[in-house]
Amino acid sequence: AGIGDGQVDIGGVVTTPGSDGGGGSGESITSTGVSEGDPRCIYKLQGRCFARGPAKPVPGDPVVVKPITLVDIASFRPDPGIDNMEPNGWMIVGLDTNFYANVGTHVKDGTLLGLPASVRFTPVAWHWAYGDGNSATLATRGNTWAAQGIREFDSTPTSHVYRQPGTYYIDLTIDFSAEYTVAGIPWTRIAGTLPVPANRLVATAGGAKTVLVERECTAHPRGPGC
């Protein structure tokens, strides 16, 4: 502490629980001489800015800020997406089966470096494994045929055609990007993506026959092919 004319300057280090005191996964909040507008300034105490960095008891020293990583936000878990298909639970060999996912950007609140924080997760890639040896990595979650304004069994950016009858297990993994904000600082992007598996679908592929009839079966239910 330094006592001047009518004021007291206090400098110190606040160490988060579990910190090893020096640059491990445990971080410290270090008193710095950066200005309030500097992005390293997490919060103010007695008019002084504090920033993340290795433990340094000397206020005003330069601080090398260690970026937050996906490991640091392990306690923040994104909501898994929901995998859907059309038709639901079955497919016709040789025709398109439409897959789509329900998932969007969402925010999880918690504590980061001992401070109140929020992490925003955004889906950025969808990895479908269709169960027949084929897979696809796509930049869209897809949508229903109706929402896209097309007919059933039309091709879509996320559809797949099965060539053989049988039972198939379809898996979807969604990659999320992450951003964090702590103590009111602007949203900051975290390097890398976090893969999160969605639900597994089980569906059966079979054949279909088309029969020409003289009149509609609703009007002539006993006609050939009805």
PDB file of C-alpha atoms in Angstrom:
ATOM      1  CA  ALA A   1       0.000   0.000   0.000  1.00  0.00           C
ATOM      2  CA  GLY A   2       1.101   3.536  -0.666  1.00  0.00           C
ATOM      3  CA  ILE A   3      -0.262   6.532   1.228  1.00  0.00           C
ATOM      4  CA  GLY A   4      -0.222   9.874  -0.553  1.00  0.00           C
ATOM      5  CA  ASP A   5      -1.919  13.212  -0.035  1.00  0.00           C
ATOM      6  CA  GLY A   6      -5.453  12.348   0.968  1.00  0.00           C
ATOM      7  CA  GLN A   7      -5.529   8.979  -0.782  1.00  0.00           C
ATOM      8  CA  VAL A   8      -4.516   5.377  -0.308  1.00  0.00           C
ATOM      9  CA  ASP A   9      -3.440   3.156  -3.243  1.00  0.00           C
ATOM     10  CA  ILE A  10      -3.818  -0.575  -2.642  1.00  0.00           C
ATOM     11  CA  GLY A  11      -2.293  -3.239  -4.891  1.00  0.00           C
ATOM     12  CA  GLY A  12      -2.574  -6.979  -4.606  1.00  0.00           C
ATOM     13  CA  VAL A  13      -3.417 -10.297  -6.181  1.00  0.00           C
ATOM     14  CA  VAL A  14      -6.691 -12.194  -6.027  1.00  0.00           C
ATOM     15  CA  THR A  15      -6.145 -15.891  -6.711  1.00  0.00           C
ATOM     16  CA  THR A  16      -9.013 -18.089  -7.840  1.00  0.00           C
ATOM     17  CA  PRO A  17      -9.752 -21.344  -5.957  1.00  0.00           C
ATOM     18  CA  GLY A  18      -7.488 -24.145  -7.100  1.00  0.00           C
ATOM     19  CA  SER A  19      -4.908 -21.800  -8.572  1.00  0.00           C
ATOM     20  CA  ASP A  20      -1.357 -23.036  -8.529  1.00  0.00           C
ATOM     21  CA  GLY A  21      -0.195 -19.448  -8.257  1.00  0.00           C
ATOM     22  CA  GLY A  22       1.545 -19.374 -11.583  1.00  0.00           C
ATOM     23  CA  GLY A  23       0.297 -19.985 -15.055  1.00  0.00           C
ATOM     24  CA  GLY A  24      -1.362 -23.422 -14.758  1.00  0.00           C
ATOM     25  CA  SER A  25      -5.022 -23.996 -15.428  1.00  0.00           C
ATOM     26  CA  GLY A  26      -5.610 -21.971 -12.263  1.00  0.00           C
ATOM     27  CA  GLU A  27      -5.448 -18.252 -13.089  1.00  0.00           C
ATOM     28  CA  SER A  28      -5.108 -15.161 -10.971  1.00  0.00           C
ATOM     29  CA  ILE A  29      -6.636 -11.711 -11.184  1.00  0.00           C
ATOM     30  CA  THR A  30      -3.716  -9.313 -11.226  1.00  0.00           C
ATOM     31  CA  SER A  31      -3.722  -5.595 -10.462  1.00  0.00           C
ATOM     32  CA  THR A  32      -2.491  -3.676 -13.503  1.00  0.00           C
ATOM     33  CA  GLY A  33      -1.959  -0.179 -14.717  1.00  0.00           C
ATOM     34  CA  VAL A  34      -4.078  -0.559 -17.848  1.00  0.00           C
ATOM     35  CA  SER A  35      -6.773   1.965 -18.618  1.00  0.00           C
ATOM     36  CA  GLU A  36     -10.472   1.291 -18.135  1.00  0.00           C
ATOM     37  CA  GLY A  37     -11.051   0.924 -21.875  1.00  0.00           C
ATOM     38  CA  ASP A  38      -8.340  -1.735 -22.265  1.00  0.00           C
ATOM     39  CA  PRO A  39      -9.913  -5.170 -23.018  1.00  0.00           C
ATOM     40  CA  ARG A  40      -7.630  -6.712 -20.405  1.00  0.00           C
ATOM     41  CA  CYS A  41      -9.406  -4.771 -17.687  1.00  0.00           C
ATOM     42  CA  ILE A  42     -11.972  -7.183 -16.197  1.00  0.00           C
ATOM     43  CA  TYR A  43     -13.223  -5.078 -13.296  1.00  0.00           C
ATOM     44  CA  LYS A  44     -12.294  -2.064 -11.157  1.00  0.00           C
ATOM     45  CA  LEU A  45     -11.575  -1.894  -7.468  1.00  0.00           C
ATOM     46  CA  GLN A  46     -10.703   1.407  -5.767  1.00  0.00           C
ATOM     47  CA  GLY A  47     -10.174   2.986  -9.183  1.00  0.00           C
ATOM     48  CA  ARG A  48      -7.690   0.351 -10.368  1.00  0.00           C
ATOM     49  CA  CYS A  49      -8.215  -2.075 -13.266  1.00  0.00           C
ATOM     50  CA  PHE A  50      -7.689  -5.792 -12.793  1.00  0.00           C
ATOM     51  CA  ALA A  51      -6.838  -8.304 -15.523  1.00  0.00           C
ATOM     52  CA  ARG A  52      -6.178 -12.016 -15.919  1.00  0.00           C
ATOM     53  CA  GLY A  53      -2.546 -13.097 -15.832  1.00  0.00           C
ATOM     54  CA  PRO A  54       0.224 -14.794 -13.868  1.00  0.00           C
ATOM     55  CA  ALA A  55       0.347 -13.798 -10.207  1.00  0.00           C
ATOM     56  CA  LYS A  56       2.309 -10.537  -9.870  1.00  0.00           C
ATOM     57  CA  PRO A  57       2.203  -8.636  -6.614  1.00  0.00           C
ATOM     58  CA  VAL A  58       3.533  -5.415  -8.136  1.00  0.00           C
ATOM     59  CA  PRO A  59       0.728  -3.167  -9.459  1.00  0.00           C
ATOM     60  CA  GLY A  60       1.339  -1.538 -12.817  1.00  0.00           C
ATOM     61  CA  ASP A  61       3.675  -4.197 -14.206  1.00  0.00           C
ATOM     62  CA  PRO A  62       2.958  -5.336 -17.778  1.00  0.00           C
ATOM     63  CA  VAL A  63       0.552  -8.265 -17.860  1.00  0.00           C
ATOM     64  CA  VAL A  64       0.583 -11.025 -20.456  1.00  0.00           C
ATOM     65  CA  VAL A  65      -3.021 -12.189 -20.598  1.00  0.00           C
ATOM     66  CA  LYS A  66      -3.447 -15.957 -21.003  1.00  0.00           C
ATOM     67  CA  PRO A  67      -6.418 -16.649 -23.307  1.00  0.00           C
ATOM     68  CA  ILE A  68      -9.374 -18.556 -21.918  1.00  0.00           C
ATOM     69  CA  THR A  69      -9.524 -22.056 -23.444  1.00  0.00           C
ATOM     70  CA  LEU A  70     -12.235 -24.689 -23.817  1.00  0.00           C
ATOM     71  CA  VAL A  71     -10.747 -26.443 -20.784  1.00  0.00           C
ATOM     72  CA  ASP A  72     -11.453 -23.377 -18.647  1.00  0.00           C
ATOM     73  CA  ILE A  73     -15.165 -23.482 -19.500  1.00  0.00           C
ATOM     74  CA  ALA A  74     -15.607 -27.214 -18.869  1.00  0.00           C
ATOM     75  CA  SER A  75     -18.314 -26.487 -16.281  1.00  0.00           C
ATOM     76  CA  PHE A  76     -20.389 -24.685 -18.943  1.00  0.00           C
ATOM     77  CA  ARG A  77     -22.152 -27.344 -21.010  1.00  0.00           C
ATOM     78  CA  PRO A  78     -24.038 -26.565 -24.245  1.00  0.00           C
ATOM     79  CA  ASP A  79     -27.444 -28.058 -24.866  1.00  0.00           C
ATOM     80  CA  PRO A  80     -27.178 -31.080 -27.191  1.00  0.00           C
ATOM     81  CA  GLY A  81     -29.033 -30.775 -30.468  1.00  0.00           C
ATOM     82  CA  ILE A  82     -31.952 -32.974 -31.505  1.00  0.00           C
ATOM     83  CA  ASP A  83     -31.600 -35.069 -34.664  1.00  0.00           C
ATOM     84  CA  ASN A  84     -34.756 -35.518 -36.775  1.00  0.00           C
ATOM     85  CA  MET A  85     -35.619 -37.293 -40.005  1.00  0.00           C
ATOM     86  CA  GLU A  86     -38.354 -37.372 -42.644  1.00  0.00           C
ATOM     87  CA  PRO A  87     -40.035 -39.822 -42.976  1.00  0.00           C
ATOM     88  CA  ASN A  88     -39.846 -40.476 -39.245  1.00  0.00           C
ATOM     89  CA  GLY A  89     -38.267 -43.858 -38.499  1.00  0.00           C
ATOM     90  CA  TRP A  90     -38.262 -45.272 -42.024  1.00  0.00           C
ATOM     91  CA  MET A  91     -36.954 -44.578 -45.485  1.00  0.00           C
ATOM     92  CA  ILE A  92     -37.535 -45.790 -49.055  1.00  0.00           C
ATOM     93  CA  VAL A  93     -34.583 -47.327 -50.848  1.00  0.00           C
ATOM     94  CA  GLY A  94     -33.502 -45.110 -53.737  1.00  0.00           C
ATOM     95  CA  LEU A  95     -35.331 -41.992 -52.520  1.00  0.00           C
ATOM     96  CA  ASP A  96     -34.075 -39.088 -50.419  1.00  0.00           C
ATOM     97  CA  THR A  97     -34.426 -39.219 -46.644  1.00  0.00           C
ATOM     98  CA  ASN A  98     -34.360 -35.738 -45.133  1.00  0.00           C
ATOM     99  CA  PHE A  99     -32.355 -35.137 -41.940  1.00  0.00           C
ATOM    100  CA  TYR A 100     -32.398 -31.945 -39.896  1.00  0.00           C
ATOM    101  CA  ALA A 101     -31.424 -30.785 -36.398  1.00  0.00           C
ATOM    102  CA  ASN A 102     -33.085 -28.581 -33.806  1.00  0.00           C
ATOM    103  CA  VAL A 103     -30.410 -26.460 -32.157  1.00  0.00           C
ATOM    104  CA  GLY A 104     -29.548 -22.782 -31.918  1.00  0.00           C
ATOM    105  CA  THR A 105     -27.333 -20.251 -30.193  1.00  0.00           C
ATOM    106  CA  HIS A 106     -27.802 -20.259 -26.413  1.00  0.00           C
ATOM    107  CA  VAL A 107     -26.134 -18.842 -23.291  1.00  0.00           C
ATOM    108  CA  LYS A 108     -25.065 -20.623 -20.099  1.00  0.00           C
ATOM    109  CA  ASP A 109     -24.303 -18.701 -16.890  1.00  0.00           C
ATOM    110  CA  GLY A 110     -21.796 -19.658 -14.210  1.00  0.00           C
ATOM    111  CA  THR A 111     -18.460 -18.719 -12.667  1.00  0.00           C
ATOM    112  CA  LEU A 112     -15.169 -18.257 -14.510  1.00  0.00           C
ATOM    113  CA  LEU A 113     -11.920 -17.398 -12.720  1.00  0.00           C
ATOM    114  CA  GLY A 114     -13.959 -16.797  -9.593  1.00  0.00           C
ATOM    115  CA  LEU A 115     -16.136 -14.161 -11.276  1.00  0.00           C
ATOM    116  CA  PRO A 116     -19.727 -14.251 -12.595  1.00  0.00           C
ATOM    117  CA  ALA A 117     -19.561 -15.164 -16.275  1.00  0.00           C
ATOM    118  CA  SER A 118     -21.632 -16.249 -19.271  1.00  0.00           C
ATOM    119  CA  VAL A 119     -20.663 -18.496 -22.170  1.00  0.00           C
ATOM    120  CA  ARG A 120     -22.471 -18.296 -25.494  1.00  0.00           C
ATOM    121  CA  PHE A 121     -22.523 -21.444 -27.634  1.00  0.00           C
ATOM    122  CA  THR A 122     -23.200 -21.294 -31.376  1.00  0.00           C
ATOM    123  CA  PRO A 123     -23.548 -24.382 -33.620  1.00  0.00           C
ATOM    124  CA  VAL A 124     -21.159 -24.121 -36.577  1.00  0.00           C
ATOM    125  CA  ALA A 125     -20.934 -27.610 -38.138  1.00  0.00           C
ATOM    126  CA  TRP A 126     -23.037 -30.761 -38.310  1.00  0.00           C
ATOM    127  CA  HIS A 127     -21.476 -34.220 -38.742  1.00  0.00           C
ATOM    128  CA  TRP A 128     -23.935 -36.927 -39.840  1.00  0.00           C
ATOM    129  CA  ALA A 129     -22.992 -40.611 -39.909  1.00  0.00           C
ATOM    130  CA  TYR A 130     -25.786 -42.368 -41.829  1.00  0.00           C
ATOM    131  CA  GLY A 131     -25.070 -45.902 -40.671  1.00  0.00           C
ATOM    132  CA  ASP A 132     -24.470 -47.304 -44.159  1.00  0.00           C
ATOM    133  CA  GLY A 133     -20.776 -46.389 -44.291  1.00  0.00           C
ATOM    134  CA  ASN A 134     -21.435 -42.871 -45.577  1.00  0.00           C
ATOM    135  CA  SER A 135     -21.103 -39.615 -43.667  1.00  0.00           C
ATOM    136  CA  ALA A 136     -21.240 -35.877 -44.293  1.00  0.00           C
ATOM    137  CA  THR A 137     -19.982 -32.726 -42.596  1.00  0.00           C
ATOM    138  CA  LEU A 138     -22.290 -29.830 -43.366  1.00  0.00           C
ATOM    139  CA  ALA A 139     -22.538 -26.136 -42.567  1.00  0.00           C
ATOM    140  CA  THR A 140     -26.324 -26.189 -42.157  1.00  0.00           C
ATOM    141  CA  ARG A 141     -28.668 -27.856 -39.693  1.00  0.00           C
ATOM    142  CA  GLY A 142     -31.263 -28.481 -42.401  1.00  0.00           C
ATOM    143  CA  ASN A 143     -35.023 -28.122 -42.152  1.00  0.00           C
ATOM    144  CA  THR A 144     -38.269 -29.923 -42.942  1.00  0.00           C
ATOM    145  CA  TRP A 145     -39.494 -30.388 -46.483  1.00  0.00           C
ATOM    146  CA  ALA A 146     -42.476 -28.170 -45.692  1.00  0.00           C
ATOM    147  CA  ALA A 147     -40.326 -25.365 -44.285  1.00  0.00           C
ATOM    148  CA  GLN A 148     -38.210 -25.432 -47.451  1.00  0.00           C
ATOM    149  CA  GLY A 149     -41.299 -25.320 -49.655  1.00  0.00           C
ATOM    150  CA  ILE A 150     -40.512 -28.544 -51.530  1.00  0.00           C
ATOM    151  CA  ARG A 151     -42.210 -31.905 -52.007  1.00  0.00           C
ATOM    152  CA  GLU A 152     -41.655 -34.992 -49.904  1.00  0.00           C
ATOM    153  CA  PHE A 153     -38.661 -37.106 -50.996  1.00  0.00           C
ATOM    154  CA  ASP A 154     -37.094 -34.153 -52.842  1.00  0.00           C
ATOM    155  CA  SER A 155     -33.356 -33.737 -52.373  1.00  0.00           C
ATOM    156  CA  THR A 156     -32.224 -31.262 -49.677  1.00  0.00           C
ATOM    157  CA  PRO A 157     -28.775 -30.039 -48.558  1.00  0.00           C
ATOM    158  CA  THR A 158     -28.970 -32.525 -45.645  1.00  0.00           C
ATOM    159  CA  SER A 159     -30.748 -35.484 -47.279  1.00  0.00           C
ATOM    160  CA  HIS A 160     -29.278 -38.928 -47.932  1.00  0.00           C
ATOM    161  CA  VAL A 161     -30.239 -41.820 -50.222  1.00  0.00           C
ATOM    162  CA  TYR A 162     -30.078 -45.394 -48.923  1.00  0.00           C
ATOM    163  CA  ARG A 163     -29.332 -48.036 -51.560  1.00  0.00           C
ATOM    164  CA  GLN A 164     -30.031 -51.231 -49.634  1.00  0.00           C
ATOM    165  CA  PRO A 165     -32.896 -52.303 -47.363  1.00  0.00           C
ATOM    166  CA  GLY A 166     -32.139 -52.839 -43.703  1.00  0.00           C
ATOM    167  CA  THR A 167     -32.024 -51.191 -40.284  1.00  0.00           C
ATOM    168  CA  TYR A 168     -29.686 -48.235 -39.894  1.00  0.00           C
ATOM    169  CA  TYR A 169     -28.327 -46.273 -36.930  1.00  0.00           C
ATOM    170  CA  ILE A 170     -27.888 -42.570 -37.682  1.00  0.00           C
ATOM    171  CA  ASP A 171     -25.619 -40.452 -35.454  1.00  0.00           C
ATOM    172  CA  LEU A 172     -25.181 -36.688 -35.400  1.00  0.00           C
ATOM    173  CA  THR A 173     -22.405 -34.672 -33.743  1.00  0.00           C
ATOM    174  CA  ILE A 174     -22.633 -30.878 -33.636  1.00  0.00           C
ATOM    175  CA  ASP A 175     -19.603 -28.584 -33.313  1.00  0.00           C
ATOM    176  CA  PHE A 176     -20.160 -25.507 -31.146  1.00  0.00           C
ATOM    177  CA  SER A 177     -18.046 -22.369 -31.059  1.00  0.00           C
ATOM    178  CA  ALA A 178     -17.887 -20.572 -27.707  1.00  0.00           C
ATOM    179  CA  GLU A 179     -17.642 -16.968 -26.554  1.00  0.00           C
ATOM    180  CA  TYR A 180     -17.407 -15.734 -22.987  1.00  0.00           C
ATOM    181  CA  THR A 181     -18.062 -12.562 -21.061  1.00  0.00           C
ATOM    182  CA  VAL A 182     -16.951 -12.027 -17.489  1.00  0.00           C
ATOM    183  CA  ALA A 183     -17.589  -9.044 -15.232  1.00  0.00           C
ATOM    184  CA  GLY A 184     -19.126  -7.086 -18.089  1.00  0.00           C
ATOM    185  CA  ILE A 185     -16.297  -7.292 -20.647  1.00  0.00           C
ATOM    186  CA  PRO A 186     -17.347  -7.655 -24.316  1.00  0.00           C
ATOM    187  CA  TRP A 187     -17.975 -11.135 -25.727  1.00  0.00           C
ATOM    188  CA  THR A 188     -14.638 -12.793 -26.520  1.00  0.00           C
ATOM    189  CA  ARG A 189     -14.237 -15.787 -28.856  1.00  0.00           C
ATOM    190  CA  ILE A 190     -12.526 -18.924 -27.518  1.00  0.00           C
ATOM    191  CA  ALA A 191     -10.269 -20.776 -29.943  1.00  0.00           C
ATOM    192  CA  GLY A 192     -11.479 -24.144 -31.211  1.00  0.00           C
ATOM    193  CA  THR A 193     -14.853 -25.869 -31.249  1.00  0.00           C
ATOM    194  CA  LEU A 194     -16.604 -28.248 -28.890  1.00  0.00           C
ATOM    195  CA  PRO A 195     -18.145 -31.421 -30.431  1.00  0.00           C
ATOM    196  CA  VAL A 196     -21.384 -32.537 -28.752  1.00  0.00           C
ATOM    197  CA  PRO A 197     -23.261 -35.711 -29.781  1.00  0.00           C
ATOM    198  CA  ALA A 198     -27.009 -35.540 -30.417  1.00  0.00           C
ATOM    199  CA  ASN A 199     -29.531 -38.363 -30.065  1.00  0.00           C
ATOM    200  CA  ARG A 200     -29.200 -41.537 -32.154  1.00  0.00           C
ATOM    201  CA  LEU A 201     -31.880 -42.364 -34.736  1.00  0.00           C
ATOM    202  CA  VAL A 202     -32.846 -45.937 -35.657  1.00  0.00           C
ATOM    203  CA  ALA A 203     -34.696 -46.376 -38.947  1.00  0.00           C
ATOM    204  CA  THR A 204     -35.588 -49.121 -41.419  1.00  0.00           C
ATOM    205  CA  ALA A 205     -35.168 -48.846 -45.181  1.00  0.00           C
ATOM    206  CA  GLY A 206     -37.504 -50.768 -47.478  1.00  0.00           C
ATOM    207  CA  GLY A 207     -38.927 -50.768 -50.980  1.00  0.00           C
ATOM    208  CA  ALA A 208     -42.113 -49.242 -52.371  1.00  0.00           C
ATOM    209  CA  LYS A 209     -44.370 -50.113 -55.289  1.00  0.00           C
ATOM    210  CA  THR A 210     -46.456 -47.803 -57.465  1.00  0.00           C
ATOM    211  CA  VAL A 211     -49.655 -49.170 -58.985  1.00  0.00           C
ATOM    212  CA  LEU A 212     -51.730 -47.423 -61.656  1.00  0.00           C
ATOM    213  CA  VAL A 213     -55.475 -47.611 -60.973  1.00  0.00           C
ATOM    214  CA  GLU A 214     -58.482 -46.663 -63.061  1.00  0.00           C
ATOM    215  CA  ARG A 215     -59.912 -44.288 -60.480  1.00  0.00           C
ATOM    216  CA  GLU A 216     -58.850 -42.866 -57.104  1.00  0.00           C
ATOM    217  CA  CYS A 217     -59.045 -45.434 -54.333  1.00  0.00           C
ATOM    218  CA  THR A 218     -61.059 -43.025 -52.193  1.00  0.00           C
ATOM    219  CA  ALA A 219     -63.813 -43.110 -54.802  1.00  0.00           C
ATOM    220  CA  HIS A 220     -63.391 -46.759 -55.821  1.00  0.00           C
ATOM    221  CA  PRO A 221     -61.851 -48.559 -52.807  1.00  0.00           C
ATOM    222  CA  ARG A 222     -62.333 -52.036 -54.309  1.00  0.00           C
ATOM    223  CA  GLY A 223     -60.533 -51.236 -57.553  1.00  0.00           C
ATOM    224  CA  PRO A 224     -57.275 -52.935 -58.640  1.00  0.00           C
ATOM    225  CA  GLY A 225     -54.334 -51.836 -56.480  1.00  0.00           C
ATOM    226  CA  CYS A 226     -56.553 -50.364 -53.730  1.00  0.00           C
TER     227      CYS A 226
END
